[in-house]
Coordinates of C-alpha atoms in Angstrom, one line a residue:
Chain A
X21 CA -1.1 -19.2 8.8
X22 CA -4.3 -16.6 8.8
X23 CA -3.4 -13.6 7.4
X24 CA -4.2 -9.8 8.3
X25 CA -8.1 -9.9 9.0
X26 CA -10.0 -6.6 9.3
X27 CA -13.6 -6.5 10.4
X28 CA -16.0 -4.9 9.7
X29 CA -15.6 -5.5 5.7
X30 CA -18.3 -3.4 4.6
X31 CA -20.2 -0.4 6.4
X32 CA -22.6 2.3 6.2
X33 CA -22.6 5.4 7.8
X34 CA -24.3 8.9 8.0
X35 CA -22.1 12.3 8.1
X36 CA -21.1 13.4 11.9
X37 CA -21.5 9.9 13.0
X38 CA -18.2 7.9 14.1
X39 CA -16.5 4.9 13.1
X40 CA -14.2 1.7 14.4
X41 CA -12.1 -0.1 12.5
X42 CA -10.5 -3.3 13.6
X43 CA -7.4 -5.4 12.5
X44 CA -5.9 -8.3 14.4
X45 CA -2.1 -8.7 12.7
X46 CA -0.9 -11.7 11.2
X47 CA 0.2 -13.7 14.7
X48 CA 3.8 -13.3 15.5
X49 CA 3.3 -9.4 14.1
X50 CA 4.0 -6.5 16.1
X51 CA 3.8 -3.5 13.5
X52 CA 0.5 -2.9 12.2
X53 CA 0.0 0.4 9.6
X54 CA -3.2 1.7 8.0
X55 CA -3.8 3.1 4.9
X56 CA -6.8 4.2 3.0
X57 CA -7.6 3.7 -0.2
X58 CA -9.8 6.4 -2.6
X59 CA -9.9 6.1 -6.4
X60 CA -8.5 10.1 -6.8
X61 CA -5.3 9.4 -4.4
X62 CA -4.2 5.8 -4.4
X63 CA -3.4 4.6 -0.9
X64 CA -2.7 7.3 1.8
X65 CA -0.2 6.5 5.0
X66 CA -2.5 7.1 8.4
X67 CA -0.6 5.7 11.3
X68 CA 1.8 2.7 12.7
X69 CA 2.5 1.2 15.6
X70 CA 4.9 -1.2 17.6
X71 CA 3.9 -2.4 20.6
X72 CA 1.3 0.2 21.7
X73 CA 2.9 2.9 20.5
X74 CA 2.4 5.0 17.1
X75 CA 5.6 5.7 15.5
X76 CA 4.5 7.8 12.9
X77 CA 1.1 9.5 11.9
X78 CA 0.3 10.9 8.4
X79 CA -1.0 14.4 7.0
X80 CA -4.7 13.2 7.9
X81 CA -6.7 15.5 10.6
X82 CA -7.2 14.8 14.3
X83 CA -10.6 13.0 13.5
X84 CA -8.3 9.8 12.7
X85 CA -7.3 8.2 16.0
X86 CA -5.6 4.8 16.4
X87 CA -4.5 2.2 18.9
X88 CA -2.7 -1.1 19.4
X89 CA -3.5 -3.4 22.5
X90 CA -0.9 -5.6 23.7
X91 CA -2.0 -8.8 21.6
X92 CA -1.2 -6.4 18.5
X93 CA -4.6 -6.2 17.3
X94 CA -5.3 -2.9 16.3
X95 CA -8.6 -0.3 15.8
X96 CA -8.7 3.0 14.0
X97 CA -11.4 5.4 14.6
X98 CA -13.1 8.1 12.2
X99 CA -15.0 10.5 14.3
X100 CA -17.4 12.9 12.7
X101 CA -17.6 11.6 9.4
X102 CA -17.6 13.5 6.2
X103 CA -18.8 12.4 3.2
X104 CA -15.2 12.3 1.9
X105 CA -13.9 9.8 4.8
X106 CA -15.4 6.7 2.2
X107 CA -12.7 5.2 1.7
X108 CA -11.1 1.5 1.4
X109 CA -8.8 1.5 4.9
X110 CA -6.8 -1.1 4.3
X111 CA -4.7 -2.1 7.8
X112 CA -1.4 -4.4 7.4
X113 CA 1.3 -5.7 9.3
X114 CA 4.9 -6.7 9.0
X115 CA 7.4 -9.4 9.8
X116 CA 8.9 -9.1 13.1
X117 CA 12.9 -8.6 12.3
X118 CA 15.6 -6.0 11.8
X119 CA 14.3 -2.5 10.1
X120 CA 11.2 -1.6 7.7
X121 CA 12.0 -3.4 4.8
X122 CA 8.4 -2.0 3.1
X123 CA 7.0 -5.3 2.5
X124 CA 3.4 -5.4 4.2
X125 CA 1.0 -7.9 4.7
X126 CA -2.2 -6.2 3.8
X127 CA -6.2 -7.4 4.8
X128 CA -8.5 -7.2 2.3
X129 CA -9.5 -3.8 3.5
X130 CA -12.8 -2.3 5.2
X131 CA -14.7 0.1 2.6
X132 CA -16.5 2.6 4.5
X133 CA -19.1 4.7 2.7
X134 CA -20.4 7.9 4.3
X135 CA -23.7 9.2 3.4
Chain B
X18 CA 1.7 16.9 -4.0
X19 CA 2.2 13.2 -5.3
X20 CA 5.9 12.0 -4.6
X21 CA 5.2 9.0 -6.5
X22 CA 3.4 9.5 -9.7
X23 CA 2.1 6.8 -12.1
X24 CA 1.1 8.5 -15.6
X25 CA -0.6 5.7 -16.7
X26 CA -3.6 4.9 -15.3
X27 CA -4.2 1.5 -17.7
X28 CA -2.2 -0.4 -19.9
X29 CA -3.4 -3.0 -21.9
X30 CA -1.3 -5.8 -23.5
X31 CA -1.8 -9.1 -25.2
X32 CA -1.1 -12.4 -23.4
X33 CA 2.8 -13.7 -23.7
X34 CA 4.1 -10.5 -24.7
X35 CA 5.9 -7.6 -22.4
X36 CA 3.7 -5.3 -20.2
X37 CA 6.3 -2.4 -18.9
X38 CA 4.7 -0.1 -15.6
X39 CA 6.2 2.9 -15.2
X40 CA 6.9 4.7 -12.0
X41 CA 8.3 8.1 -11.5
X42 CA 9.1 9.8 -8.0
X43 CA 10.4 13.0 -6.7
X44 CA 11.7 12.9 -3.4
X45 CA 15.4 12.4 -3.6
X46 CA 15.4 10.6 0.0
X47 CA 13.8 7.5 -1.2
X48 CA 16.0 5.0 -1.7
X49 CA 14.1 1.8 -1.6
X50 CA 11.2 1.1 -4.0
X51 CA 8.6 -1.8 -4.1
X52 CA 5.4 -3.0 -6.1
X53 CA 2.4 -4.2 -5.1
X54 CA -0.4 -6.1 -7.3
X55 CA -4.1 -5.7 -5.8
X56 CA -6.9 -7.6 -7.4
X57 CA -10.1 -6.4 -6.6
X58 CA -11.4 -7.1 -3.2
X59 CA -8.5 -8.3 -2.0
X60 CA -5.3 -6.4 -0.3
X61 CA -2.6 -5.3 -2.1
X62 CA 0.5 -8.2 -2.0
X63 CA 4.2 -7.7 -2.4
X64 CA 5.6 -8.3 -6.0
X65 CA 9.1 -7.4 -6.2
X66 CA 11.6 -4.7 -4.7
X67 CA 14.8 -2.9 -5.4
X68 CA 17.4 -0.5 -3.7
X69 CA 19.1 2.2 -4.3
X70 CA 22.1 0.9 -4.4
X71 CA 21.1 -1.4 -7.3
X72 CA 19.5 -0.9 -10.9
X73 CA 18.0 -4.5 -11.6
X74 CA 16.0 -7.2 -9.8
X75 CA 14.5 -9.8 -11.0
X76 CA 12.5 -13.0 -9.9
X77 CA 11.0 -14.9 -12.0
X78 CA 8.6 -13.2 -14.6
X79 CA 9.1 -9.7 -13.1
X80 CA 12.0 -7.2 -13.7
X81 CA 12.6 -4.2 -12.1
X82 CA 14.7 -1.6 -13.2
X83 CA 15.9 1.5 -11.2
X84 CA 17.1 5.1 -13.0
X85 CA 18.2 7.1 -10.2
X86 CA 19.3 9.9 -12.3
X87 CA 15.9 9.9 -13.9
X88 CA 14.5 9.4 -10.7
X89 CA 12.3 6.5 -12.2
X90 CA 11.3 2.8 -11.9
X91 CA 9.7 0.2 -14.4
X92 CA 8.3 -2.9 -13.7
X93 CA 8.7 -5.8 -16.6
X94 CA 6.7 -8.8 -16.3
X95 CA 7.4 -11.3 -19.3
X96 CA 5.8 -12.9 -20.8
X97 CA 2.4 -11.0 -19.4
X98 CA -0.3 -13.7 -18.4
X99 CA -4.0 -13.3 -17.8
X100 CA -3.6 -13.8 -14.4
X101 CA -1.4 -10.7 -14.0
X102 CA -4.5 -8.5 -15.0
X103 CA -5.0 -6.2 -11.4
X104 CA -4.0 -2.8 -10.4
X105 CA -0.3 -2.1 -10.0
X106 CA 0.9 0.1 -6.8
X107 CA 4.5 1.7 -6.9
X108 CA 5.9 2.3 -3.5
X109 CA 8.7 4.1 -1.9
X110 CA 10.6 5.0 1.4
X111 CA 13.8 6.5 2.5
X112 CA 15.5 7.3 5.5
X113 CA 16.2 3.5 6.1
X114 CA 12.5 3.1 7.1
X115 CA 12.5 5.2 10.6
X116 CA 9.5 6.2 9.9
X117 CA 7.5 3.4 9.2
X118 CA 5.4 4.8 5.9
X119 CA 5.6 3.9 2.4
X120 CA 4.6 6.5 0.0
X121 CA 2.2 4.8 -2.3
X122 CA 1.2 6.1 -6.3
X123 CA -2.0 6.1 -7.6
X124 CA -1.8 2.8 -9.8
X125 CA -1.9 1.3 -13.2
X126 CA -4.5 -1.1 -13.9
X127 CA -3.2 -3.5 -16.2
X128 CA -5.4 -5.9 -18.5
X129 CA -4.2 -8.9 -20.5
X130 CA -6.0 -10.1 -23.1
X131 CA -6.3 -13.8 -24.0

């Protein structure tokens, strides 16, 4: 079974440019979150979502926009980058079932550096 | 303002003996608790959880223990084994999951030694 697979994996970008981010779930997955990753704050919460729809956002600014099509696949984008938006985003998804039980699938992550 | 907090950035322990993680959190709402192991360039991956409700799980090689009234968690893996060298996430949520987030610490990055 292929597991959570985020593209681009590595990427380059000036300051005020923008960014997409891609994650298609592992299949049979409907909830698909994104978190990034710096070295001074562990992994941050960004956004979920269930079948199109984002059931919770975290305390990032409205730069960081998401979506979910109706395969479950899933983009985040950065708009306006700051040098501080380099980041590992690290998308994942979760078993189909009763509840959040916590356990995530992650990717291996997209690092994004900003220059 | 880190509801999660990890003290220890490293620990570093010989192979076959104990190698404790420590996890402390401050949001009385959270009342289930997980770890994750990340190895570099790859995603973090579920190691173990633990409710509320209980104060020990184990599978296998990993323990963990839960202190509510100390609001804090430890993971035990013994005996440690090279293989367990990576970075060490403590998680948490509460409010049965409705709202979709874990709350993530910084990490511990442990080393075993041969």
């Amino acid at each position: 079974k292929a597991g959570v697979t985020q593209t681009p994996r590595y990427l380059i970008k000036t300051r005020g440019q923008q960014v997409t981010l891609s994650c298609s779930p592992i299949s049979g997955h409907r909830s698909v979150s994104w978190y990034q990753q710096t070295p001074g704050q562990g992994l941050q919460f960004l956004f979920e979502y269930f079948s199109e729809t984002q059931r919770n956002k975290g305390n990032f600014p409205g730069r960081f926009s998401g979506r979910q099509f109706s395969n479950s696949r899933s983009e985040m984008n950065v708009s306006t980058l700051e040098l501080g938006d380099s980041a590992l985003y690290l998308c994942a998804s979760s078993r189909p079932g009763t509840g959040f039980t916590g356990e995530l699938f992650f990717g291996e992550g997209s690092r994004l550096t900003v220059l | 303002d880190q509801q999660v907090k990890q003290n220890s950035p490293s620990l570093s322990v010989q192979e076959g003996r104990i190698s404790i993680l420590n996890c402390d959190y401050t949001n009385s709402m959270f009342d289930y608790f997980l770890w994750y192991k990340k190895y570099p360039a790859e995603g973090p991956t579920f190691l173990i959880s633990i409710s509320s409700i209980k104060d020990k799980n184990e599978d296998g090689r990993f323990t963990v223990f839960l202190n509510k009234s100390a609001k804090h968690l430890s993971l035990h893996i013994v005996p440690s084994q090279p293989g367990d060298s990576a970075v060490y996430f403590c998680a948490a949520f509460g409010q049965g999951g409705s709202n979709y987030k874990l709350t993530f610490g910084k990490g511990t990055l442990l080393t075993v030694n041969p």
